[in-house]
Amino acid sequence: MTKSNRRDFLKKVGAVGLFYAFNKIAVDYKNVGVPVLRQSTKVQYKDPVHGANFGMMIDVGACVGCRRCQHACRLENNIPDEPSNMHWIDVYEMENSTPITAVESIPPTGAVLDYEESPKDDHWYLSFNCFHCENAPCTRVCPTGATYADEDGIVLINYDLCIGCRYCMAACPYNARRFNWWDPKHETSRISPVDGSVVVLNEEVPLRTRGVTEKCTFCVHRTRDGENPKCVEVCPVSARHFGDLNDPDSEVSILRETERTINIRENLGTRPKLQYFTRGVKWNKDGEKS
Amino acid sequence: MHTSREFFPFIGLLAVISGVAIYGYVLQLTQGLGVTGLNDVTIWGIYIVNFIFFIGISHAGIAISATVRLMKLHRYHKIARIAELLTIVSLAMAGLSIVIDLGRPDRSYLLVTQYLKRFKFSPLTWDITAVGTYLTLSATYLYLTLRQDFKLLSERFTGLRGKFYGMLIPLYEVGEKATIDRLSFWLSVTILPIMVMVHTTVAWIFALLGSRPLWFTAFAGPYYIVAAVASGLGSVVVIAAVMRRIYHWEDIIEPMVFKGLANISMLTTLIYIYMMMAEQIGALYAGPEAEFLVSYEWIFGSFSGLFWGMTTLGLILPFAFLLWQAFKPGYVHIEGSAVACTILVIAFWFKRYMIIVPTLSIGIQQVGIYAPSWVEIAIMLGAFAIPILMYAIITKIVPLIELEEEETH
């Protein structure tokens, strides 16, 4: 670790520590028996990218089910390990006899969520997060307007407006939304299960409180700066692709043009912007293409 | 009104149950909704079941009262106020059930402040509109019809009690009865269609979610209204029978009143069983996969015990008794009707459970299996104890039989 790096690191830890000192007061109040429902931190989302329409494509044939995207997402977006095992990205192990076009509900019937090894022969992996639908049922039903589709097509949640009625979760056909059933227990730093590095809390991502809904934001703090979402960055087999659908030269636009895209639950008319395709490539146990 | 010796232990029991429920809610408030059995897949449970149930019960009251007024059914006039109070109390409990279900009840004011922005889109705000209007009109209606009685009571009692009743009727004028009768008539005309809307919007909360099997159906509105009428009139039968026994109103409430109400409850139960059959046959025979799975779980799968118990013991058995009673001219068994209607009301609570839980949790092997926690069950019992408690206390203040009626006897 170079000197400047270390200084940056210490700065971050200091900021997080200060933040925690403030939150500690609220926690102490709670211990005295006063129910303090803490407000979320006022981190503002970056301004939407004008004229953009962000979308994602997942190559289901390529996905090996390693769940690196899931773990990276949790570290990037301050999703705590305790008290509930929450993910914004879920990966289901599917039988080859169930094609993706037969997926009529999420979680899919007969799919396995807590599989222990991957990739397995005769299986494929359905990885999904929020679909950021163009015609999103969740934003329509929200009684307070806490969840909304932004100008650049990203469906976001204003955690300070959410009253926790969970109507959006009932409306979501993809089960992409998560609820904070307990007080999330954040730790100042965690060890990444992917590469063993130490990851501190991300100050660009607001912390959620108990009693509000949350979900994938397409890593809004990264993508509005022109970067890829974390899950796309860490995918070892490049199964995930991200870009601006309004830009004809972007990767996703080209994939949309050249590949046969599959929408899950297309009959609902949600027009999801997380679409699937496959080049017919399947990976076997030894990590070789078959 | 005379307070018997049994009143206080009864109130004490209800207060204890309510106390446990309040303790459960404090736990939920301080620790989060995780103390319930809910999870990210089965997101709604007993609280929402209670909400639909109470909205259903609330239908009976003003419906009876307004129908009585519009159609001049004088025989039923004596139970009108019992029913109206039931409406107010159960509407209050329905609203409370929603607040209990919220993850952030401290922010429920946002439902009002964000209302103008959201009422074009969210079915939940339509429901707030309908229930709010219904509650306001019902309470106004009840208060207007009560003014005359409060006046009589303030004259009957001297001292503090008389003053208390006097305070309840500000701006009283001697000749206001004619005006109030006219007002109540037009309120009845307004309330009846709103009553239909209330349960239709409750049905739309669920029926407008296109992705949910068995919720997304065009006949959800009528389906819910029929259940509401059956369970609502059923609970009026139960409460009126209990009141009649406790307060010895054998001379005031005619037995045939119970038969009339039980008959309507019986008929609507029959229609409900028919609608349920129509729904299930479609889903089982030709439904899409998700719909078929839910229906299959209802009838043959993990919910089949609940479903068949609810249908046979809860709906068909009381229906058979009430039908038998209906076919014997001039015969009414009040206790029997009350027991049959109690079973019906309980069965309709379980029917609402069947609507909410299987649709959310079917087809999920590892996550999403829902079993209510003790906190939820305690809060549910409290949600029944609190309205009974409220009802018992209100009966001590408000005359349940309109006083003029009492005096003509």
XYZ file of C-alpha atoms in Angstrom:
699
model
C 0.000 0.000 0.000
C 1.560 3.331 -1.022
C 1.552 6.322 1.262
C -1.188 8.288 -0.509
C -3.344 5.204 -0.737
C -3.002 4.688 2.964
C -3.955 8.300 3.624
C -7.071 7.930 1.473
C -7.917 4.768 3.294
C -7.506 6.431 6.688
C -9.638 9.363 5.516
C -12.368 6.985 4.536
C -12.200 5.131 7.814
C -12.303 8.472 9.649
C -15.367 9.615 7.753
C -17.088 6.347 8.368
C -16.120 6.512 12.021
C -17.576 10.022 12.348
C -20.714 8.844 10.646
C -20.922 5.947 13.039
C -20.392 8.203 16.025
C -23.538 10.056 14.981
C -25.482 6.911 14.415
C -24.296 5.515 17.716
C -26.276 8.214 19.515
C -29.445 7.056 17.839
C -28.665 3.481 18.752
C -28.093 4.488 22.369
C -31.436 6.233 22.417
C -32.972 3.023 21.285
C -31.360 1.147 24.141
C -33.038 3.416 26.670
C -36.317 2.152 25.279
C -37.303 5.071 23.087
C -38.203 3.687 19.673
C -36.000 5.780 17.424
C -36.595 5.004 13.785
C -33.429 6.395 12.313
C -33.590 8.473 9.179
C -31.513 7.329 6.266
C -28.368 9.283 5.456
C -28.973 12.105 3.065
C -26.817 10.934 0.210
C -28.238 12.359 -2.985
C -28.285 10.367 -6.186
C -26.246 11.926 -8.986
C -28.181 13.837 -11.647
C -29.600 11.609 -14.390
C -27.654 11.422 -17.637
C -29.571 13.463 -20.177
C -30.909 11.501 -23.134
C -29.690 8.143 -21.883
C -31.696 4.971 -21.367
C -29.655 2.438 -19.449
C -30.128 -1.269 -19.985
C -28.473 -4.566 -19.221
C -28.093 -7.838 -21.111
C -27.196 -11.159 -19.493
C -25.797 -14.066 -21.472
C -27.492 -16.988 -19.694
C -25.506 -19.485 -21.682
C -22.230 -18.008 -20.455
C -23.139 -17.565 -16.776
C -21.346 -20.151 -14.616
C -23.249 -19.342 -11.423
C -20.148 -18.248 -9.449
C -22.121 -15.475 -7.696
C -19.215 -13.036 -7.803
C -21.716 -10.418 -9.000
C -23.845 -11.034 -5.925
C -20.999 -10.600 -3.445
C -19.461 -7.624 -5.232
C -22.889 -5.977 -5.319
C -23.338 -6.401 -1.562
C -19.977 -4.805 -0.829
C -20.464 -2.002 -3.346
C -23.960 -1.071 -2.208
C -23.552 -1.349 1.581
C -25.804 -4.381 1.925
C -24.962 -5.751 5.376
C -24.408 -9.442 6.121
C -26.448 -9.181 9.306
C -29.154 -9.656 10.438
C -30.790 -10.921 7.247
C -29.080 -12.490 4.286
C -30.152 -9.911 1.715
C -29.004 -9.754 -1.917
C -29.953 -7.446 -4.722
C -28.793 -10.073 -7.210
C -30.142 -13.586 -6.917
C -28.737 -16.505 -8.890
C -30.903 -19.568 -9.371
C -29.638 -22.965 -10.429
C -31.951 -24.260 -13.147
C -32.375 -27.686 -14.719
C -31.576 -27.862 -18.414
C -35.057 -29.314 -18.920
C -36.518 -25.926 -17.900
C -35.652 -23.452 -20.659
C -35.578 -19.738 -19.890
C -38.684 -19.215 -21.996
C -40.580 -21.465 -19.548
C -39.823 -19.263 -16.533
C -43.302 -18.057 -15.582
C -42.638 -16.855 -12.082
C -39.750 -15.588 -10.015
C -38.544 -17.362 -7.928
C -38.944 -20.001 -10.670
C -40.672 -23.237 -9.762
C -38.134 -25.912 -8.907
C -35.155 -23.554 -8.954
C -32.406 -23.908 -6.349
C -31.160 -20.749 -4.626
C -28.635 -22.105 -2.100
C -26.587 -24.378 -4.344
C -23.091 -25.170 -3.130
C -21.016 -25.752 -6.219
C -21.125 -24.462 -9.757
C -21.080 -24.908 -12.661
C -22.801 -28.272 -12.712
C -23.468 -30.343 -15.786
C -27.036 -30.242 -17.102
C -27.734 -26.992 -15.290
C -27.853 -23.352 -16.211
C -27.902 -20.266 -14.022
C -30.551 -17.574 -13.985
C -29.041 -14.469 -12.476
C -31.245 -11.450 -12.040
C -31.598 -8.139 -10.252
C -34.101 -5.318 -10.737
C -35.310 -5.309 -14.345
C -35.756 -1.489 -14.461
C -38.910 -1.917 -16.557
C -39.956 0.822 -18.955
C -43.545 0.174 -17.899
C -42.807 -0.540 -14.253
C -45.723 -1.790 -12.111
C -43.879 -0.913 -8.888
C -43.557 2.824 -9.552
C -47.213 3.049 -10.534
C -48.631 1.590 -7.320
C -46.440 3.454 -4.813
C -48.765 5.556 -2.626
C -46.112 8.157 -1.722
C -44.052 8.357 -4.903
C -40.991 7.014 -3.086
C -40.069 4.790 -6.002
C -39.833 6.350 -9.440
C -38.270 5.872 -12.845
C -35.678 8.556 -13.486
C -35.059 10.382 -16.747
C -32.368 7.907 -17.797
C -34.614 4.913 -17.220
C -33.202 3.804 -13.854
C -35.878 2.889 -11.308
C -34.834 4.344 -7.951
C -36.163 4.583 -4.399
C -36.178 7.691 -2.245
C -35.598 5.981 1.082
C -36.858 9.018 2.982
C -40.318 8.815 1.383
C -40.803 5.058 1.749
C -43.418 4.144 4.368
C -42.788 0.405 4.091
C -46.224 -0.694 2.862
C -44.535 -3.209 0.507
C -47.107 -2.565 -2.221
C -44.287 -2.234 -4.777
C -43.033 -5.678 -3.748
C -46.492 -7.122 -4.338
C -46.613 -5.427 -7.740
C -43.140 -6.504 -8.882
C -43.476 -9.566 -11.148
C -39.776 -10.395 -10.719
C -39.415 -10.421 -6.933
C -36.535 -7.995 -7.327
C -37.309 -5.857 -4.290
C -36.075 -6.415 -0.765
C -37.425 -5.197 2.551
C -35.503 -4.253 5.699
C -37.272 -6.472 8.196
C -34.700 -5.662 10.906
C -32.259 -2.867 11.655
C -29.398 -3.396 9.181
C -26.118 -3.938 11.039
C -23.411 -2.155 9.046
C -19.766 -2.832 9.655
C -17.126 -0.220 8.897
C -15.092 -2.701 6.894
C -15.630 -6.187 5.562
C -13.483 -8.804 3.913
C -14.544 -9.548 0.375
C -15.380 -13.243 -0.093
C -14.281 -12.928 -3.719
C -10.614 -11.878 -3.406
C -10.054 -11.440 0.342
C -9.498 -7.686 0.172
C -10.773 -5.278 2.841
C -13.750 -3.214 1.685
C -15.033 -0.204 3.629
C -18.552 1.227 3.569
C -19.241 3.042 0.329
C -19.987 6.684 1.092
C -21.630 7.257 -2.286
C -24.445 4.850 -1.507
C -27.064 5.862 1.082
C -27.556 3.534 4.020
C -31.067 2.163 4.332
C -32.963 2.008 7.576
C -35.288 -0.558 9.023
C -38.740 -0.645 7.436
C -37.956 0.569 3.918
C -37.724 -1.212 0.584
C -34.527 -1.400 -1.454
C -33.304 -2.958 -4.668
C -30.722 -2.801 -7.442
C -30.007 0.751 -8.639
C -27.870 -0.248 -11.657
C -25.077 1.152 -9.429
C -26.380 4.641 -10.110
C -23.342 6.263 -8.459
C -21.049 4.561 -10.991
C -23.102 4.402 -14.161
C -24.022 8.086 -14.148
C -20.281 8.771 -14.184
C -19.881 6.560 -17.230
C -18.621 3.470 -15.410
C -20.118 -0.005 -15.553
C -22.095 -1.413 -12.616
C -19.999 -3.460 -10.212
C -21.625 -6.764 -11.204
C -20.684 -6.183 -14.852
C -17.136 -5.273 -13.869
C -16.488 -8.384 -11.787
C -18.150 -11.011 -13.999
C -15.342 -13.475 -14.896
C -17.044 -14.784 -18.050
C -18.423 -11.444 -19.275
C -21.968 -12.704 -19.064
C -23.239 -9.281 -18.023
C -23.288 -6.331 -20.393
C -24.375 -2.795 -19.620
C -24.857 0.380 -21.581
C -27.038 3.096 -23.027
C -29.826 1.703 -25.203
C -30.284 5.095 -26.873
C -26.698 5.034 -28.114
C -26.601 2.813 -31.231
C -22.881 2.120 -30.781
C -23.099 0.885 -27.180
C -22.477 -2.772 -26.387
C -26.056 -3.460 -25.311
C -27.520 -1.799 -28.403
C -25.359 -3.962 -30.646
C -26.274 -7.069 -28.658
C -29.937 -6.150 -28.936
C -29.537 -5.870 -32.696
C -27.521 -9.015 -33.278
C -28.694 -11.501 -30.643
C -32.030 -13.139 -30.024
C -33.218 -11.454 -26.821
C -35.471 -13.105 -24.276
C -37.673 -11.207 -21.843
C -38.919 -12.969 -18.741
C -42.706 -12.768 -18.265
C -43.022 -10.827 -21.502
C -46.811 -11.251 -21.517
C -47.124 -8.750 -18.644
C -46.042 -5.889 -20.876
C -43.505 -4.516 -18.409
C -40.837 -4.043 -21.126
C -37.880 -4.907 -18.883
C -34.476 -3.368 -19.588
C -32.676 -6.358 -18.139
C -32.869 -8.778 -21.026
C -31.402 -12.199 -21.599
C -29.755 -13.756 -24.600
C -27.633 -16.786 -25.255
C -25.046 -17.557 -27.860
C -25.627 -21.215 -27.229
C -22.336 -21.513 -25.332
C -22.507 -23.675 -22.225
C -19.669 -24.171 -19.746
C -18.902 -27.553 -18.276
C -17.490 -28.396 -14.845
C -13.897 -27.818 -15.847
C -14.649 -24.306 -17.062
C -14.290 -25.211 -20.711
C -16.721 -24.366 -23.412
C -18.652 -27.352 -24.653
C -77.845 1.727 31.562
C -77.423 -1.053 34.110
C -73.921 -2.504 34.442
C -73.968 -6.122 35.522
C -71.387 -7.857 37.702
C -70.130 -9.950 34.782
C -69.255 -6.852 32.795
C -66.009 -6.122 34.624
C -64.260 -9.543 34.362
C -65.226 -9.580 30.683
C -63.740 -6.132 30.161
C -60.701 -7.231 32.184
C -60.088 -10.235 29.946
C -60.365 -8.087 26.822
C -58.013 -5.535 28.353
C -55.425 -8.235 29.091
C -55.557 -9.520 25.503
C -55.267 -5.956 24.207
C -52.321 -5.395 26.543
C -50.431 -8.409 25.164
C -51.177 -7.179 21.646
C -49.853 -3.722 22.480
C -46.698 -5.316 23.928
C -46.312 -7.267 20.677
C -46.676 -4.085 18.682
C -44.097 -2.279 20.817
C -41.701 -5.156 20.064
C -42.440 -4.787 16.364
C -41.974 -1.034 16.538
C -38.634 -1.209 18.319
C -37.145 -4.201 16.491
C -38.758 -4.108 13.080
C -41.229 -6.157 11.108
C -38.798 -9.065 11.334
C -40.610 -10.182 14.484
C -43.441 -11.312 12.197
C -43.254 -14.451 10.100
C -43.139 -12.406 6.906
C -40.254 -12.434 4.443
C -39.219 -10.986 1.076
C -41.511 -13.371 -0.815
C -44.552 -13.647 1.442
C -44.625 -9.940 2.125
C -48.177 -9.668 3.427
C -49.799 -11.794 6.082
C -52.268 -11.645 8.919
C -52.328 -7.832 9.138
C -53.571 -7.483 5.575
C -56.004 -10.375 6.127
C -57.381 -8.435 9.093
C -57.629 -5.306 6.970
C -59.804 -6.992 4.334
C -61.813 -8.738 7.036
C -62.618 -5.528 8.931
C -63.473 -3.629 5.766
C -65.853 -6.499 4.981
C -67.500 -6.370 8.414
C -67.860 -2.605 8.176
C -70.202 -3.009 5.242
C -73.130 -4.352 7.145
C -73.790 -1.436 9.424
C -74.600 1.552 7.319
C -75.932 -0.771 4.616
C -78.645 -1.997 6.962
C -79.327 1.433 8.344
C -79.511 3.170 4.980
C -81.594 0.405 3.423
C -83.965 0.529 6.366
C -84.357 4.259 5.925
C -84.744 4.195 2.157
C -87.103 1.228 1.990
C -88.923 2.019 5.246
C -88.313 -1.411 6.796
C -89.411 -0.432 10.296
C -88.959 -3.870 11.778
C -85.203 -3.657 11.285
C -84.960 -0.136 12.636
C -84.138 -1.352 16.121
C -80.885 -3.014 15.165
C -79.840 -0.135 12.890
C -77.717 1.578 15.519
C -76.037 -1.646 16.662
C -75.010 -2.104 13.045
C -73.902 1.513 12.566
C -71.595 1.324 15.565
C -70.155 -1.891 14.151
C -69.335 -0.026 10.937
C -67.484 2.762 12.717
C -65.534 0.440 15.011
C -64.497 -1.987 12.287
C -63.515 0.809 9.882
C -61.256 2.194 12.601
C -59.715 -1.256 13.041
C -59.205 -1.612 9.287
C -57.257 1.644 9.217
C -55.262 0.538 12.241
C -54.433 -2.795 10.575
C -52.814 -0.942 7.681
C -50.760 1.239 10.015
C -49.653 -1.861 11.953
C -48.499 -3.394 8.684
C -46.331 -0.395 7.722
C -42.576 -0.649 8.069
C -42.372 3.049 8.917
C -45.601 3.995 10.696
C -43.913 7.248 11.766
C -44.140 8.346 8.143
C -47.791 7.482 7.538
C -48.508 11.226 7.238
C -46.883 10.954 3.797
C -50.036 9.173 2.626
C -51.787 12.518 3.073
C -49.050 14.933 2.022
C -48.195 12.986 -1.144
C -51.865 12.272 -1.899
C -52.378 14.821 -4.679
C -49.305 13.579 -6.538
C -50.235 9.922 -6.326
C -54.016 9.574 -6.497
C -53.922 9.258 -10.268
C -51.765 6.153 -10.032
C -51.837 4.186 -6.815
C -54.830 1.945 -6.010
C -53.860 2.291 -2.356
C -54.670 6.011 -2.481
C -58.032 5.208 -4.108
C -58.714 3.002 -1.156
C -57.748 5.749 1.263
C -60.158 8.052 -0.583
C -63.022 5.571 -0.503
C -62.520 4.457 3.103
C -62.005 8.034 4.266
C -65.215 9.208 2.592
C -67.107 6.221 3.922
C -65.872 6.745 7.469
C -66.642 10.471 7.394
C -70.140 9.999 6.011
C -70.922 7.092 8.343
C -69.748 8.982 11.401
C -71.758 12.052 10.340
C -74.803 9.915 9.756
C -74.492 8.213 13.133
C -73.937 11.490 14.946
C -76.902 13.187 13.291
C -79.241 10.378 14.265
C -77.798 10.386 17.783
C -78.411 14.090 18.475
C -82.076 13.599 19.296
C -81.214 10.844 21.778
C -78.456 12.837 23.421
C -80.981 15.645 23.887
C -83.408 13.277 25.608
C -80.608 11.870 27.783
C -79.381 15.306 28.814
C -82.909 16.021 30.009
C -83.290 12.676 31.735
C -80.083 12.873 33.779
C -79.216 15.677 36.131
C -75.759 16.686 37.248
C -72.529 15.689 35.539
C -73.994 13.047 33.245
C -76.653 15.395 31.978
C -74.014 18.042 31.332
C -71.863 15.489 29.483
C -74.706 14.642 27.108
C -75.489 18.356 26.790
C -71.910 18.962 25.650
C -72.328 16.373 22.883
C -75.048 18.413 21.171
C -73.701 21.889 20.459
C -76.035 24.317 18.654
C -79.115 22.239 19.366
C -82.372 23.739 18.103
C -85.824 22.614 19.077
C -87.199 22.010 15.596
C -84.077 20.423 14.071
C -85.469 16.874 13.834
C -87.167 17.463 10.484
C -83.949 18.870 9.006
C -81.926 15.978 10.392
C -84.347 13.428 8.966
C -84.012 15.020 5.545
C -80.220 15.128 5.858
C -80.062 11.484 6.934
C -82.197 10.470 3.985
C -79.823 12.080 1.496
C -76.830 10.725 3.383
C -78.306 7.217 3.015
C -78.699 7.782 -0.710
C -75.023 8.835 -0.923
C -73.612 6.172 1.381
C -75.011 3.118 -0.439
C -73.034 3.561 -3.697
C -69.928 4.600 -1.747
C -70.239 1.393 0.244
C -70.044 -0.576 -3.003
C -67.013 1.468 -4.064
C -65.173 0.884 -0.786
C -65.002 -2.836 -1.166
C -64.360 -2.617 -4.873
C -61.314 -0.432 -4.284
C -60.121 -2.842 -1.600
C -60.429 -5.611 -4.178
C -58.535 -3.463 -6.705
C -55.530 -3.179 -4.389
C -54.993 -6.826 -5.258
C -56.851 -7.231 -8.549
C -54.793 -4.585 -10.365
C -51.501 -6.394 -9.861
C -51.251 -8.130 -13.218
C -48.518 -10.518 -12.163
C -50.296 -12.131 -9.214
C -52.170 -15.387 -9.869
C -55.813 -15.474 -8.654
C -55.666 -11.823 -7.572
C -55.711 -10.469 -11.106
C -59.325 -11.082 -12.002
C -62.111 -8.912 -13.349
C -64.700 -10.134 -10.883
C -62.638 -9.321 -7.805
C -64.946 -6.412 -6.952
C -68.213 -8.392 -6.886
C -66.400 -11.332 -5.304
C -65.211 -9.200 -2.371
C -68.551 -7.414 -1.987
C -70.448 -10.690 -1.684
C -68.041 -11.870 1.030
C -68.408 -8.505 2.764
C -72.213 -8.677 2.835
C -72.218 -12.282 4.066
C -69.681 -11.734 6.854
C -70.967 -8.264 7.751
C -74.614 -9.274 8.176
C -73.434 -12.416 9.945
C -71.596 -10.368 12.549
C -74.628 -8.103 13.037
C -76.696 -11.222 13.788
C -74.123 -12.342 16.353
C -73.794 -8.974 18.071
C -77.531 -8.292 18.095
C -78.223 -11.757 19.548
C -75.638 -11.238 22.290
C -76.997 -7.770 23.109
C -80.556 -9.061 23.147
C -79.604 -11.730 25.647
C -77.486 -9.485 27.892
C -79.814 -6.499 28.019
C -83.091 -8.475 27.870
C -84.396 -6.832 24.734
C -86.605 -9.824 23.940
C -89.580 -7.487 23.590
C -87.781 -4.877 21.536
C -85.966 -6.824 18.819
C -88.381 -9.138 17.054
C -87.044 -12.670 16.429
C -87.958 -12.415 12.741
C -85.315 -9.677 12.349
C -82.646 -12.330 12.920
C -84.198 -14.604 10.353
C -84.256 -11.849 7.746
C -80.600 -10.952 8.257
C -79.497 -14.595 8.435
C -81.367 -15.282 5.193
C -79.447 -12.590 3.324
C -76.198 -13.881 4.825
C -77.175 -17.389 3.728
C -77.974 -16.324 0.171
C -74.750 -14.347 -0.231
C -72.782 -17.318 1.131
C -74.373 -19.467 -1.566
C -73.400 -16.933 -4.235
C -69.902 -16.840 -2.773
C -69.483 -20.624 -2.912
C -70.647 -20.490 -6.522
C -68.156 -17.735 -7.410
C -65.357 -19.612 -5.686
C -66.168 -22.685 -7.744
C -66.248 -20.650 -10.946
C -62.845 -19.176 -10.117
C -61.217 -22.495 -9.257
C -62.528 -24.433 -12.234
C -61.081 -21.848 -14.613
C -57.700 -21.826 -12.914
C -57.491 -25.622 -12.630
C -58.712 -26.460 -16.104
C -57.087 -23.824 -18.271
C -55.114 -21.462 -16.061
C -51.578 -20.313 -16.825
C -48.880 -22.147 -14.871
C -48.769 -19.830 -11.867
C -52.552 -19.709 -11.571
C -52.823 -23.475 -11.891
C -50.200 -23.997 -9.184
C -51.976 -21.734 -6.694
C -55.312 -23.353 -7.401
C -53.783 -26.809 -7.129
C -52.259 -25.954 -3.744
C -55.665 -24.720 -2.569
C -57.553 -27.820 -3.524
C -55.068 -30.700 -3.378
C -51.833 -29.286 -1.991
C -50.488 -27.756 1.201
C -53.465 -25.440 1.750
C -56.090 -28.119 1.048
C -56.808 -28.823 4.734
C -57.517 -25.159 5.338
C -59.512 -24.847 2.116
C -61.739 -27.884 2.599
C -62.206 -27.197 6.301
C -63.160 -23.622 5.517
C -65.545 -24.617 2.720
C -67.322 -27.585 4.304
C -67.372 -26.797 8.021
C -67.171 -23.031 7.700
C -69.442 -22.239 4.753
C -71.594 -25.246 3.750
C -72.528 -26.424 7.265
C -73.870 -23.057 8.532
C -75.404 -22.498 5.119
C -77.324 -25.782 5.427
C -78.625 -24.825 8.864
C -79.722 -21.373 7.738
C -81.352 -22.823 4.624
C -83.278 -25.315 6.754
C -84.402 -22.451 8.973
C -85.384 -20.337 5.984
C -87.673 -23.073 4.662
C -89.647 -23.333 7.909
C -92.174 -20.503 7.776
C -92.489 -18.504 10.962
C -89.652 -20.368 12.678
C -86.432 -18.832 13.896
C -83.769 -20.234 16.203
C -81.893 -17.182 17.392
C -79.075 -18.982 19.224
C -78.661 -21.395 16.318
C -78.508 -18.543 13.822
C -75.978 -16.737 15.981
C -73.730 -19.811 16.176
C -74.059 -20.450 12.433
C -73.202 -16.823 11.699
C -70.191 -16.915 14.049
C -68.866 -19.908 12.106
C -69.513 -18.070 8.832
C -67.623 -14.980 9.991
C -64.640 -17.065 11.143
C -64.687 -18.997 7.859
C -64.605 -15.740 5.925
C -61.531 -14.659 7.902
C -59.803 -17.861 6.795
C -61.011 -17.290 3.240
C -59.197 -13.938 3.241
C -56.107 -15.757 4.537
C -56.473 -18.126 1.589
C -56.620 -15.167 -0.779
C -53.484 -13.462 0.523
C -50.970 -16.108 1.544
C -50.984 -18.861 -1.142
C -50.786 -16.388 -4.032
C -47.648 -14.853 -2.542
C -45.874 -18.025 -1.391
C -46.698 -20.765 -3.892
C -43.949 -22.436 -5.854
C -41.160 -21.426 -3.508
C -39.218 -24.246 -1.950
C -36.516 -22.542 0.060
C -37.639 -19.046 0.843
C -41.007 -17.567 1.469
C -42.745 -20.206 3.535
C -44.931 -18.211 5.858
C -45.985 -19.142 9.355
C -47.401 -16.350 11.531
C -45.207 -15.566 14.543
C -46.607 -15.198 18.065
C -46.383 -11.414 17.731
C -48.668 -11.482 14.719
C -51.136 -13.811 16.423
C -51.120 -11.667 19.576
C -51.725 -8.531 17.517
C -54.490 -10.330 15.619
C -56.236 -11.376 18.842
C -55.808 -7.822 20.056
C -57.312 -6.552 16.829
C -60.445 -8.490 17.786
C -60.325 -7.683 21.489
C -59.904 -3.939 20.986
C -63.066 -3.454 18.860
C -65.106 -5.612 21.264
C -63.723 -3.520 24.111
C -64.509 -0.296 22.250
C -67.958 -1.618 21.466
C -68.609 -2.626 25.074
C -67.576 0.793 26.343
C -69.512 2.695 23.682
C -72.659 0.768 24.605
C -72.356 2.322 28.072
C -72.420 5.837 26.626
C -74.494 5.677 23.461
C -78.103 4.419 23.526
C -78.110 1.374 21.271
C -81.828 1.387 20.624
C -83.143 4.713 19.400
C -84.891 6.154 22.417
C -88.193 7.016 20.779
C -88.459 3.422 19.775
C -87.926 2.328 23.338
C -90.613 4.649 24.605
C -93.325 3.429 22.259
C -93.139 0.041 23.958
